[in-house]
Coordinates of C-alpha atoms in Angstrom, one line a residue:
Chain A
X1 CA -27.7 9.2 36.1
X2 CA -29.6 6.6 34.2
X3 CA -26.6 5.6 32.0
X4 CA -24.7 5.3 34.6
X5 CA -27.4 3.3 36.1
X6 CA -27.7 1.3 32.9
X7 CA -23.7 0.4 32.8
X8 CA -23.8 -0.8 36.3
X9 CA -26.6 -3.5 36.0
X10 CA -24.9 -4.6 32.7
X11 CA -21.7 -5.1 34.3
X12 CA -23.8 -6.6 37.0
X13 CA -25.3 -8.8 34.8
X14 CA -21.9 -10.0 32.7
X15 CA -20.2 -10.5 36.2
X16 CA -22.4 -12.4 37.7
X17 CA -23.8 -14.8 34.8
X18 CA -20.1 -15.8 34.4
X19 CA -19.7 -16.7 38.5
X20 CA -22.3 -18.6 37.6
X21 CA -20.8 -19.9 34.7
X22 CA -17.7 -20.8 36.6
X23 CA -19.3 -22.9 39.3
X24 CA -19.7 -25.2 36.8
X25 CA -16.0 -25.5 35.5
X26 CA -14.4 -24.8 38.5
X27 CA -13.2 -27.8 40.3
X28 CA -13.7 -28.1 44.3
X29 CA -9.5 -28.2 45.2
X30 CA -9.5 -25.2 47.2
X31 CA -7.2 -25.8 50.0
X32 CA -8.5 -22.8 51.6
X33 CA -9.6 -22.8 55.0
X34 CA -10.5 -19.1 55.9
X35 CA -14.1 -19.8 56.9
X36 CA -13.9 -23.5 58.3
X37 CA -14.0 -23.5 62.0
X38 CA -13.8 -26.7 63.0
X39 CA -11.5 -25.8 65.8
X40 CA -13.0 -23.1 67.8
X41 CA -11.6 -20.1 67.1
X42 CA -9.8 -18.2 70.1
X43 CA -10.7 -15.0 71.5
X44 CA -9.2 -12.2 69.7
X45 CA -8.2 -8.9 71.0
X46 CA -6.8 -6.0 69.3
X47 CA -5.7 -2.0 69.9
X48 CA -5.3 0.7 68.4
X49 CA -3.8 3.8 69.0
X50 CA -2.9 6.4 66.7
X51 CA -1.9 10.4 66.5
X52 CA -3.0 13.0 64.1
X53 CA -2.2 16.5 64.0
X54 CA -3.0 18.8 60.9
X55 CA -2.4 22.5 60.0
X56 CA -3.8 24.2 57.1
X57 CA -5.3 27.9 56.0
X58 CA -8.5 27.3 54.9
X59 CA -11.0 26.8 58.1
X60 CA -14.5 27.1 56.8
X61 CA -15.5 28.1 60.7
X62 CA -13.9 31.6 59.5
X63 CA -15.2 31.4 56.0
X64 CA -12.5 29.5 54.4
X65 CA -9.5 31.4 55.6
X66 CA -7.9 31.2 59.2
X67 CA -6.0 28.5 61.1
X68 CA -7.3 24.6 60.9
X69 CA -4.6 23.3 63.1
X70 CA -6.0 20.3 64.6
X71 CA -4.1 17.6 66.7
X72 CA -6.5 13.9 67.6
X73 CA -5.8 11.3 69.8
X74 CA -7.3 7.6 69.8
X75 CA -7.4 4.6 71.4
X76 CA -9.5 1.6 70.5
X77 CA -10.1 -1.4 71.2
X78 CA -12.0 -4.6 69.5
X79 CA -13.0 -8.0 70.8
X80 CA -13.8 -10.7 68.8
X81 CA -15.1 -13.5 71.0
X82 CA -16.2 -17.0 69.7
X83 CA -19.2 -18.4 71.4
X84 CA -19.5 -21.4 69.3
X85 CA -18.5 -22.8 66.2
X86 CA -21.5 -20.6 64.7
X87 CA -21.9 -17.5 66.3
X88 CA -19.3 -14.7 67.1
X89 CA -20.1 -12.1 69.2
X90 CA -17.8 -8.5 68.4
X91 CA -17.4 -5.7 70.8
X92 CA -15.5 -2.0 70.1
X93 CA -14.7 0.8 71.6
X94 CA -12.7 4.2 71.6
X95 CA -12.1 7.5 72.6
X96 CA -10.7 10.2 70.8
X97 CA -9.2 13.4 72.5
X98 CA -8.9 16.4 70.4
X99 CA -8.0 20.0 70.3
X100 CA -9.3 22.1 66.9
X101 CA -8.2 26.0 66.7
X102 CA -10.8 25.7 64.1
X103 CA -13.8 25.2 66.2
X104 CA -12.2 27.3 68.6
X105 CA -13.2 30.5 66.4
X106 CA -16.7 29.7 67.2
X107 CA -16.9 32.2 69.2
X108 CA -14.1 34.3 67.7
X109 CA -14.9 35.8 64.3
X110 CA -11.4 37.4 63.1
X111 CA -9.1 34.8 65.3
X112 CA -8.7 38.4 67.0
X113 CA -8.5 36.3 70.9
X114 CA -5.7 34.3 71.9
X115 CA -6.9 32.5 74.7
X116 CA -8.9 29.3 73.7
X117 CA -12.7 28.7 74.6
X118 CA -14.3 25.9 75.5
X119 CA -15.0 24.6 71.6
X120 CA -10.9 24.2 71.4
X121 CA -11.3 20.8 73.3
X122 CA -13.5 17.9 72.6
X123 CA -13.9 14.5 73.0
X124 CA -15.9 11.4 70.9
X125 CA -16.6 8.3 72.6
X126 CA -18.2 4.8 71.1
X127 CA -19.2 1.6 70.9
X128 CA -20.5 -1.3 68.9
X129 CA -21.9 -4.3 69.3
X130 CA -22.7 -7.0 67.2
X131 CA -22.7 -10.5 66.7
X132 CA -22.2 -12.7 63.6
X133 CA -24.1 -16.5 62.7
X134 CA -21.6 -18.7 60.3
X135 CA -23.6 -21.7 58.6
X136 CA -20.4 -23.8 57.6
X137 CA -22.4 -26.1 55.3
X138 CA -23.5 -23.8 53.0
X139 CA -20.6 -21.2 53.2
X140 CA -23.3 -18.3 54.5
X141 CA -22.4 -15.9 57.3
X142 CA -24.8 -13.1 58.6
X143 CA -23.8 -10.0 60.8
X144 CA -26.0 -8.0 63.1
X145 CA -25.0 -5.0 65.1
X146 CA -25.4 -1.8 66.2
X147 CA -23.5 1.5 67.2
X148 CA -23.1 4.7 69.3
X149 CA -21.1 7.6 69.5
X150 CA -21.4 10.9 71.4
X151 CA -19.2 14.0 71.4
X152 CA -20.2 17.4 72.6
X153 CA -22.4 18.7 69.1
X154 CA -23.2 15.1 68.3
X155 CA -24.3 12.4 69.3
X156 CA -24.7 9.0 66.9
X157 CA -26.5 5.9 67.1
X158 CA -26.9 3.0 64.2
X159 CA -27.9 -0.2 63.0
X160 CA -26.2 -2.6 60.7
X161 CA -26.9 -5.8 58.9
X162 CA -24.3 -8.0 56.3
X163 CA -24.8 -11.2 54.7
X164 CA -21.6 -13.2 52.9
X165 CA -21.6 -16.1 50.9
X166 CA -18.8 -17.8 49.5
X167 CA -19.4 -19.7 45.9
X168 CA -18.6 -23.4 46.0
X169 CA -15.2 -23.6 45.2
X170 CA -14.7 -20.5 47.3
X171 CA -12.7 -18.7 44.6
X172 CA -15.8 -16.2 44.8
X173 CA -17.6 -14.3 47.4
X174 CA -20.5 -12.1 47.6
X175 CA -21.0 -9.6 50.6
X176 CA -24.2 -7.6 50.9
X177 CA -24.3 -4.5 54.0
X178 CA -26.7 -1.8 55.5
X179 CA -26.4 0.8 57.8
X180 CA -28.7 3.3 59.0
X181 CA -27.6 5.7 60.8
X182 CA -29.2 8.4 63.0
X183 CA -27.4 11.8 64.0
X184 CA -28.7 14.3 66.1
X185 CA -26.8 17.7 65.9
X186 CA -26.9 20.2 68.3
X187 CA -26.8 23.7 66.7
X188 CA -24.4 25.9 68.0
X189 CA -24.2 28.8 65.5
X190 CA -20.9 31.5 65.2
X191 CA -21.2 34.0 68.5
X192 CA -22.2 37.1 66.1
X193 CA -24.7 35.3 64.5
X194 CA -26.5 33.8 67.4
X195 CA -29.2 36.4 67.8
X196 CA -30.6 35.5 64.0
X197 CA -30.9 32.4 64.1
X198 CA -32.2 32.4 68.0
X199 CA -34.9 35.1 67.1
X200 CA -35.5 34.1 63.1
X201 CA -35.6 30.4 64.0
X202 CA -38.6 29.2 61.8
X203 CA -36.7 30.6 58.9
X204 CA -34.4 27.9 59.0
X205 CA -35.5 25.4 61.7
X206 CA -37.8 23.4 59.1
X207 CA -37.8 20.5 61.4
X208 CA -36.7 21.3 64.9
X209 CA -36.6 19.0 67.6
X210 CA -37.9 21.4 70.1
X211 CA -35.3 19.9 72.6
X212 CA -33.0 22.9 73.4
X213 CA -34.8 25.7 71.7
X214 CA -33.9 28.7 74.2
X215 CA -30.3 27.5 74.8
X216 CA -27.9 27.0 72.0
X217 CA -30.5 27.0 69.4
X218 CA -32.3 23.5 69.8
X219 CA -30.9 20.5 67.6
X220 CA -31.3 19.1 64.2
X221 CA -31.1 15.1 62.8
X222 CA -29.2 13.7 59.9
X223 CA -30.2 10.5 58.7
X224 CA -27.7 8.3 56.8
X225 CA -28.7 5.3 55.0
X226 CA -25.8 3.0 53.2
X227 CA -26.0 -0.1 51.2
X228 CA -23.2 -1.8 50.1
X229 CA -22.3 -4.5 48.0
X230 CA -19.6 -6.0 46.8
X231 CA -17.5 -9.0 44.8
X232 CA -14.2 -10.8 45.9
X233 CA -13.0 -13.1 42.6
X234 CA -9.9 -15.4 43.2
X235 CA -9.0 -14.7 39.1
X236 CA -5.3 -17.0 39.5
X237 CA -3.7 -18.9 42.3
X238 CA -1.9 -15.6 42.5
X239 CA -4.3 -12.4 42.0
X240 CA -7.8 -12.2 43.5
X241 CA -9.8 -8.6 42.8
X242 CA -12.8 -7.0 44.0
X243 CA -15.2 -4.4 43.1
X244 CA -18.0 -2.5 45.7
X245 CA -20.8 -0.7 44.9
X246 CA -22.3 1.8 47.6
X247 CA -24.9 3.8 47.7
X248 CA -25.5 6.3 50.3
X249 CA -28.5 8.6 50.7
X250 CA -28.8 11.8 53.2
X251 CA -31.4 13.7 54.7
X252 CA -31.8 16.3 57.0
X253 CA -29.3 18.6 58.7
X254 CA -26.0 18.3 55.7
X255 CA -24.8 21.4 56.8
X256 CA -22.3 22.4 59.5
X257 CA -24.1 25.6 61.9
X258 CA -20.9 26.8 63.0
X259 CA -19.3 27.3 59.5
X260 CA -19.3 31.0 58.2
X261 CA -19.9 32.0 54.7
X262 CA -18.6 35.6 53.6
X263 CA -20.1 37.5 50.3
X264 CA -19.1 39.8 47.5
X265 CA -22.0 41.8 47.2
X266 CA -23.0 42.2 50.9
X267 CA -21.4 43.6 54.1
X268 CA -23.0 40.7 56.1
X269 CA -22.1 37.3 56.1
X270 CA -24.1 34.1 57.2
X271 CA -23.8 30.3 58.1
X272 CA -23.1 27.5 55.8
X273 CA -26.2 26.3 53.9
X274 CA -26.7 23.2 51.6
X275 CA -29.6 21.2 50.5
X276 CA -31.4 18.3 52.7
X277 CA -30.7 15.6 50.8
X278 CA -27.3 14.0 49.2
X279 CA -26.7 10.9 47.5
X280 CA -23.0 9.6 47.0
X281 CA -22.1 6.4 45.0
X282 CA -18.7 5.3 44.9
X283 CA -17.1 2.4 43.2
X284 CA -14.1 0.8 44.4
X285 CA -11.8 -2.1 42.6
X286 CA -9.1 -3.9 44.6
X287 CA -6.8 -6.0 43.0
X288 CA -3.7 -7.7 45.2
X289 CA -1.1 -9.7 43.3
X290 CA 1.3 -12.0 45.1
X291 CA 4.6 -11.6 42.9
X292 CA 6.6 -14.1 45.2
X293 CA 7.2 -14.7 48.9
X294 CA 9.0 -11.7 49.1
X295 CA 6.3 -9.2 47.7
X296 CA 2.3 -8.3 47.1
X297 CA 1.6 -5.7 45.3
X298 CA -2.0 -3.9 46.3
X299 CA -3.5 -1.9 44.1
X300 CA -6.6 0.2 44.6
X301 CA -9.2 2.2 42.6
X302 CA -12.6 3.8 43.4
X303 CA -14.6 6.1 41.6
X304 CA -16.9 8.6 43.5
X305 CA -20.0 10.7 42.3
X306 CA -22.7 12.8 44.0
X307 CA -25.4 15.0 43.5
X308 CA -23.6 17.8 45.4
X309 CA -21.8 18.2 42.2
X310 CA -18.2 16.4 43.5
X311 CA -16.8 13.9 40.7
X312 CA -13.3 11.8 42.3
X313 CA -11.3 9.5 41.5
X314 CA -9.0 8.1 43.8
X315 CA -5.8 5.3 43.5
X316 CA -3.8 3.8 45.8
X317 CA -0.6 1.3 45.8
X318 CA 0.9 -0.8 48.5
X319 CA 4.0 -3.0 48.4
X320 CA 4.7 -5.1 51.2
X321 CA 7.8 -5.7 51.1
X322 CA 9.3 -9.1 53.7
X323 CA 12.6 -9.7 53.9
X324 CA 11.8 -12.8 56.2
X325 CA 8.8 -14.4 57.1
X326 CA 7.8 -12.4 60.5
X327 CA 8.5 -8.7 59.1
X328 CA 6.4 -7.2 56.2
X329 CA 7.6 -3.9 55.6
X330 CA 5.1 -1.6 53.4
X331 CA 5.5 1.5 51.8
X332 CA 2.2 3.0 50.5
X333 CA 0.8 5.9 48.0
X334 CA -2.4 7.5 47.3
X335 CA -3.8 10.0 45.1
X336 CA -7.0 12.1 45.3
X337 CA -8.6 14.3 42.6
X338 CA -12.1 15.7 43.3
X339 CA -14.1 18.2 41.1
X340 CA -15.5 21.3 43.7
X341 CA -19.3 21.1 44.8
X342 CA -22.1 23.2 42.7
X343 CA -22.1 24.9 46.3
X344 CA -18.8 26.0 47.1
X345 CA -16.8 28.6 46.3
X346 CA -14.1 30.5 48.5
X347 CA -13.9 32.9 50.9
X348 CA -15.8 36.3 49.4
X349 CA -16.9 34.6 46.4
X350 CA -20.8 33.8 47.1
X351 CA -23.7 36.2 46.3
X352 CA -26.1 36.5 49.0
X353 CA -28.3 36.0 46.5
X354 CA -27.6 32.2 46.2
X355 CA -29.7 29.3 47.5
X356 CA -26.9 27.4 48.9
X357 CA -23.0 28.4 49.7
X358 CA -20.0 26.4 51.7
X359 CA -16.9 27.8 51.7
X360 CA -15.7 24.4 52.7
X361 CA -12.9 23.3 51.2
X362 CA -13.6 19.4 51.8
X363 CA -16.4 20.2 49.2
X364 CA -13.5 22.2 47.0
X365 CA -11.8 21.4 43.9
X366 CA -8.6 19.8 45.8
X367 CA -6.3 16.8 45.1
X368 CA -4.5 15.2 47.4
X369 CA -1.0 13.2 48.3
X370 CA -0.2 10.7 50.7
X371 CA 2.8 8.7 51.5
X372 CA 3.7 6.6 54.2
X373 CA 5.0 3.2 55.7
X374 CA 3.3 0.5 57.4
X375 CA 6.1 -2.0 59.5
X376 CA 4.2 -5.5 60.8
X377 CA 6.3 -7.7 63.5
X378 CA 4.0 -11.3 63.7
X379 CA 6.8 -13.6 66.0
X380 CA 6.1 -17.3 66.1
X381 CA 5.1 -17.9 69.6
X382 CA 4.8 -21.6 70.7
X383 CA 2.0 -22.1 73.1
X384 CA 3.7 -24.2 75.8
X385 CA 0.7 -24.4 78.4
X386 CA -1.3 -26.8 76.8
X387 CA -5.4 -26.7 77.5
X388 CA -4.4 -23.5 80.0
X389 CA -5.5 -20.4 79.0
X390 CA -3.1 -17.1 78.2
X391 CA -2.7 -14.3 76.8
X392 CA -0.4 -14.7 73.5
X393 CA 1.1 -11.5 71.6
X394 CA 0.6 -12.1 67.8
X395 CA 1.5 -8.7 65.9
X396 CA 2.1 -5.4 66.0
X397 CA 1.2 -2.7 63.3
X398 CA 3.4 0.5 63.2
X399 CA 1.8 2.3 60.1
X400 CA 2.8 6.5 59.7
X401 CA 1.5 8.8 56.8
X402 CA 2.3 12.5 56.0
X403 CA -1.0 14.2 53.4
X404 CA -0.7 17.0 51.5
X405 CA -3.8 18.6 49.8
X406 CA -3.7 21.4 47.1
X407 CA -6.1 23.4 45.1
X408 CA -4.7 24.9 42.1
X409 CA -0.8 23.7 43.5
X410 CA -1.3 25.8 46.4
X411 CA -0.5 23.9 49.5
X412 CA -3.4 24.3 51.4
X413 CA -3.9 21.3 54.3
X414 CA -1.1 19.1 55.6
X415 CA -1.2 16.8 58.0
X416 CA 0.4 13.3 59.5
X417 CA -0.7 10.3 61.0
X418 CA 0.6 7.7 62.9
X419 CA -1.1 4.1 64.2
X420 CA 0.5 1.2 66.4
X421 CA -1.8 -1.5 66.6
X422 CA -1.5 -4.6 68.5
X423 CA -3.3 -7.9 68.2
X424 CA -3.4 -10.4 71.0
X425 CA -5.1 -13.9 71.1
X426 CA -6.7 -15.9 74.4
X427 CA -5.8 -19.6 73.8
Chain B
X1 CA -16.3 6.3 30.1
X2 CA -15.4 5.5 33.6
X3 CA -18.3 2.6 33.9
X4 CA -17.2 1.6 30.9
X5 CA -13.7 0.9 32.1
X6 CA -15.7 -1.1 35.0
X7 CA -17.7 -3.2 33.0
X8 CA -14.7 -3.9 30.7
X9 CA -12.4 -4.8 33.5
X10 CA -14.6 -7.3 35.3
X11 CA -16.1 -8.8 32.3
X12 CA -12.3 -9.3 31.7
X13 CA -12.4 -11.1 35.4
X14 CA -15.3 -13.0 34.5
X15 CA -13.9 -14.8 31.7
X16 CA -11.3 -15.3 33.4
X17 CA -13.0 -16.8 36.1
X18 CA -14.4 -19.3 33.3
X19 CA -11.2 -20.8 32.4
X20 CA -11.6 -24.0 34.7
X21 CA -7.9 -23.4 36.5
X22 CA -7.9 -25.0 39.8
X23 CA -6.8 -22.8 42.3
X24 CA -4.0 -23.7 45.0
X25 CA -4.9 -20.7 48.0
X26 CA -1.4 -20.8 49.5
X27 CA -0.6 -17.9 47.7
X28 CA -4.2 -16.0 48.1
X29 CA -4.5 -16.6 51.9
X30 CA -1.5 -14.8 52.4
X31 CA -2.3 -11.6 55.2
X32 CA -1.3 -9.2 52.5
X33 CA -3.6 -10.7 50.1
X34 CA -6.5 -10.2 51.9
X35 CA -9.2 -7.7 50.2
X36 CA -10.5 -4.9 51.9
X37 CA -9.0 -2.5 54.5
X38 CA -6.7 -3.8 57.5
X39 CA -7.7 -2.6 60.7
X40 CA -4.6 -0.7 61.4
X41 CA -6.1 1.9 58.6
X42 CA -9.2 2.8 60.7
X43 CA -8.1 6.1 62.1
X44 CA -6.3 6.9 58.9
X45 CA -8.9 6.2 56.2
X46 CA -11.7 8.6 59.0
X47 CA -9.6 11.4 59.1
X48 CA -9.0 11.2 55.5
X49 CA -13.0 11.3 54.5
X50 CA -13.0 14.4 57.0
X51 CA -10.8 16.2 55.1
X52 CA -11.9 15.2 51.3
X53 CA -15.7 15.4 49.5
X54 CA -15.9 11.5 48.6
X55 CA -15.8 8.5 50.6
X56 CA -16.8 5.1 51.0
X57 CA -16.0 1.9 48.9
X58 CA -13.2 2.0 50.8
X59 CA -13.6 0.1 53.8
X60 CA -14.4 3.3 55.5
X61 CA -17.6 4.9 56.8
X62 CA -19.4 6.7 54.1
X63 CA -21.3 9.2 55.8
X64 CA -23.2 9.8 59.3
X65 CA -22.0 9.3 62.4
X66 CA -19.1 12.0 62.8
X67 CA -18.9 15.0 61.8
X68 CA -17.6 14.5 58.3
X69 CA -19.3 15.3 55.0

């Protein structure tokens, strides 16, 4: 952990003594104008809809076997609404529908039932607020906002708080983001387990909340707390890169009540259990080159550790591809490898006798494939109204995926996704 | 040997970025250009962290508020 520590302030350190470095060589000819706002900017409305629907054999709700067939629906919006020339004010929200036959063995140890209980349906709903002050005249912007959610089990709330600034030439910029969040889980344990954690509750109810305690076994929090910072460099007039750093720390409630964990040595079997605190750091490079007016190529890699024992590395490409100037036609592929948690291990394979077990297989030694399309349809559209206000169509975003995840070439998990987003301005 | 990658790739950048070159954004403000996630990967990037150990650095939420890892 300290070497890795060590490697990351010196790359820190090299990076950004040579931004440095370069505001002093660098001429001022940028023609860029992504963050003047002379003009004000008009309102901006987008939406997004998408469908998911998955199917796999590993549900950790039956102990890693058993159906995971799973089928979302969203539908978002976002606002984006200049006040002034200096301060933005952004507004989301969504809902998303969706039926899990997963969750619906809650209650249903062996998938033995047919008919579906009240876990097999669910909804999430949120929001977010927050508002953003641009100082033109020294190329600063700072972001404020904050976030809720609630869905049956869980309900969300958080804080954020970003800071940009672009270098003086603008060919660099710096972006520094928090986020605290605060989840508060309700505990709804498997049906046949119900009566041990009900009646033995001060065995694992360290820090109950005391808010539902007779019912469906009171509640638990989870505090998440991210930091995030990161480096856009313009390195020609036709490749600009970037590299994040995050940090995330976890505490409290990691585990998932309703998720059973079966043993080898023992006729019994219990619920999921995993430490209180995780920390993940990922690191992420982005590097787009524009090869002509007809193609970008979009590259991405990030690597991901945490003390849960999971080591990844992840890469990604995107070509757009446009055949004329209002169509960008984008075929996409990614690739995940992750090492397995220090916790997990499949169905049957856990001693009672250890401290912590998941037979998750999100927390598994898996890799994964996905490869889809993303179509983008921007028509010029003349304003012919003048100073009148209207509603003008910019673009719509088509984008479809299919994912397959293996462990040990075994198919285990696939699934497909597909998003139409549209993006409207008021002028 | 990973961080070492990093560190030798952006050093790379950052001598790169020394060179002086005047840069023309025509090409770099292009919309495919742009760093980071496009909005239209929202939903696709979440249920992705749902179903995989790691996330973040990616544009997408890292952990809390959802029921992901």
């Amino acid at each position: 952990m300290q070497l890795i520590i060590r490697y990351i302030l010196i790359t820190l350190f090299f990076y950004t003594s040579s931004l440095v470095c370069a505001q002093f060589v660098v001429k001022e000819t940028s023609l860029d104008s992504i963050t003047e706002i002379k003009e004000k900017k008009p309102i901006e409305a987008n939406f997004l809809f998408s469908y998911y629907e998955q199917d796999g054999t590993k549900s950790p709700v039956t102990g890693g076997i058993g159906n995971e067939a799973l089928k979302d629906r969203v539908a978002n919006i976002s606002l984006k609404i200049p006040i002034n020339h200096k301060v933005e004010v952004d507004f989301s929200g969504g809902v998303d529908v969706y039926t899990s036959a997963s969750t619906d063995n809650i209650d249903n140890e062996h998938g033995l039932y047919t008919e579906t209980s009240a876990s097999y349906q669910d909804a999430r709903i949120n929001g977010a607020l927050g508002t953003t002050i641009i100082n033109e005249k020294h190329q600063l912007t700072y972001g404020l906002g904050i976030g809720i959610s609630h869905e049956y089990d869980v309900n969300s709330m958080n804080i954020n708080a970003s800071f940009s600034k672009a270098l003086k030439n603008r060919n660099t910029r710096l972006y520094l983001k928090g986020n605290a969040y605060n989840d508060k889980w309700k505990l709804i344990y498997p049906s046949e387990l119900r009566w041990k954690y009900h009646t033995n509750k001060d065995e694992i109810d360290e820090n109950p909340d005391d808010e539902n305690e007779a019912g469906e076994g009171g509640s638990k929090t989870r505090n998440s707390y991210n930091g995030m910072f990161s480096i856009e460099q313009d390195i020609s007039p036709r490749i600009t890169a970037s590299l994040t750093i995050e940090t995330t720390y976890q505490t409290g409630l990691l585990s998932t009540p309703f998720h059973r964990v079966y043993f080898f040595d023992s006729n019994t079997h219990d619920i999921e259990k995993l430490p209180n605190n995780r920390i993940k750091i990922p690191l992420g490079i982005r590097l787009n080159y524009y090869v002509s007016k007809f193609l970008v190529a979009r590259f991405f890699y990030r690597y991901y550790y945490d003390d849960f024992g999971i080591n990844a590395h992840t890469a990604s490409i995107e070509l757009p591809v446009k055949p004329i100037r209002s169509l960008a036609i984008a075929p996409f592929y990614r690739y995940h490898n992750q090492t397995a948690s220090v916790y997990f291990k499949p169905f049957g394979f856990h001693s009672v006798y250890d401290e912590y077990y998941t037979s998750d297989f999100d927390l598994g030694d898996i890799e994964s494939n996905r490869l889809g399309v993303e179509l983008r349809f921007s028509p010029f559209i003349k304003n012919k109204d003048g100073n009148k206000k209207r509603l003008v169509f910019k673009k719509v975003f088509l984008r479809g995926s299919k994912y397959y995840r293996l462990r040990k070439e075994e198919l285990i998990l696939k699934s497909y996704i597909v998003a139409l987003g549209l993006n409207f301005r008021i002028e | 040997m990973i961080i070492r990658l990093f560190s030798a790739f952006f050093l790379t950048l950052s001598l790169l970025s020394c060179n002086g070159v005047q840069y023309n954004k025509v090409f770099l403000s292009d919309e495919d250009m742009q760093l980071g996630a496009k909005s239209i990967q929202k939903t696709e990037i979440s249920s992705t962290a749902y179903r995989e150990g790691a996330s973040g650095a990616d544009g997408g939420n890292s952990g809390g508020g959802c029921g992901c890892n």
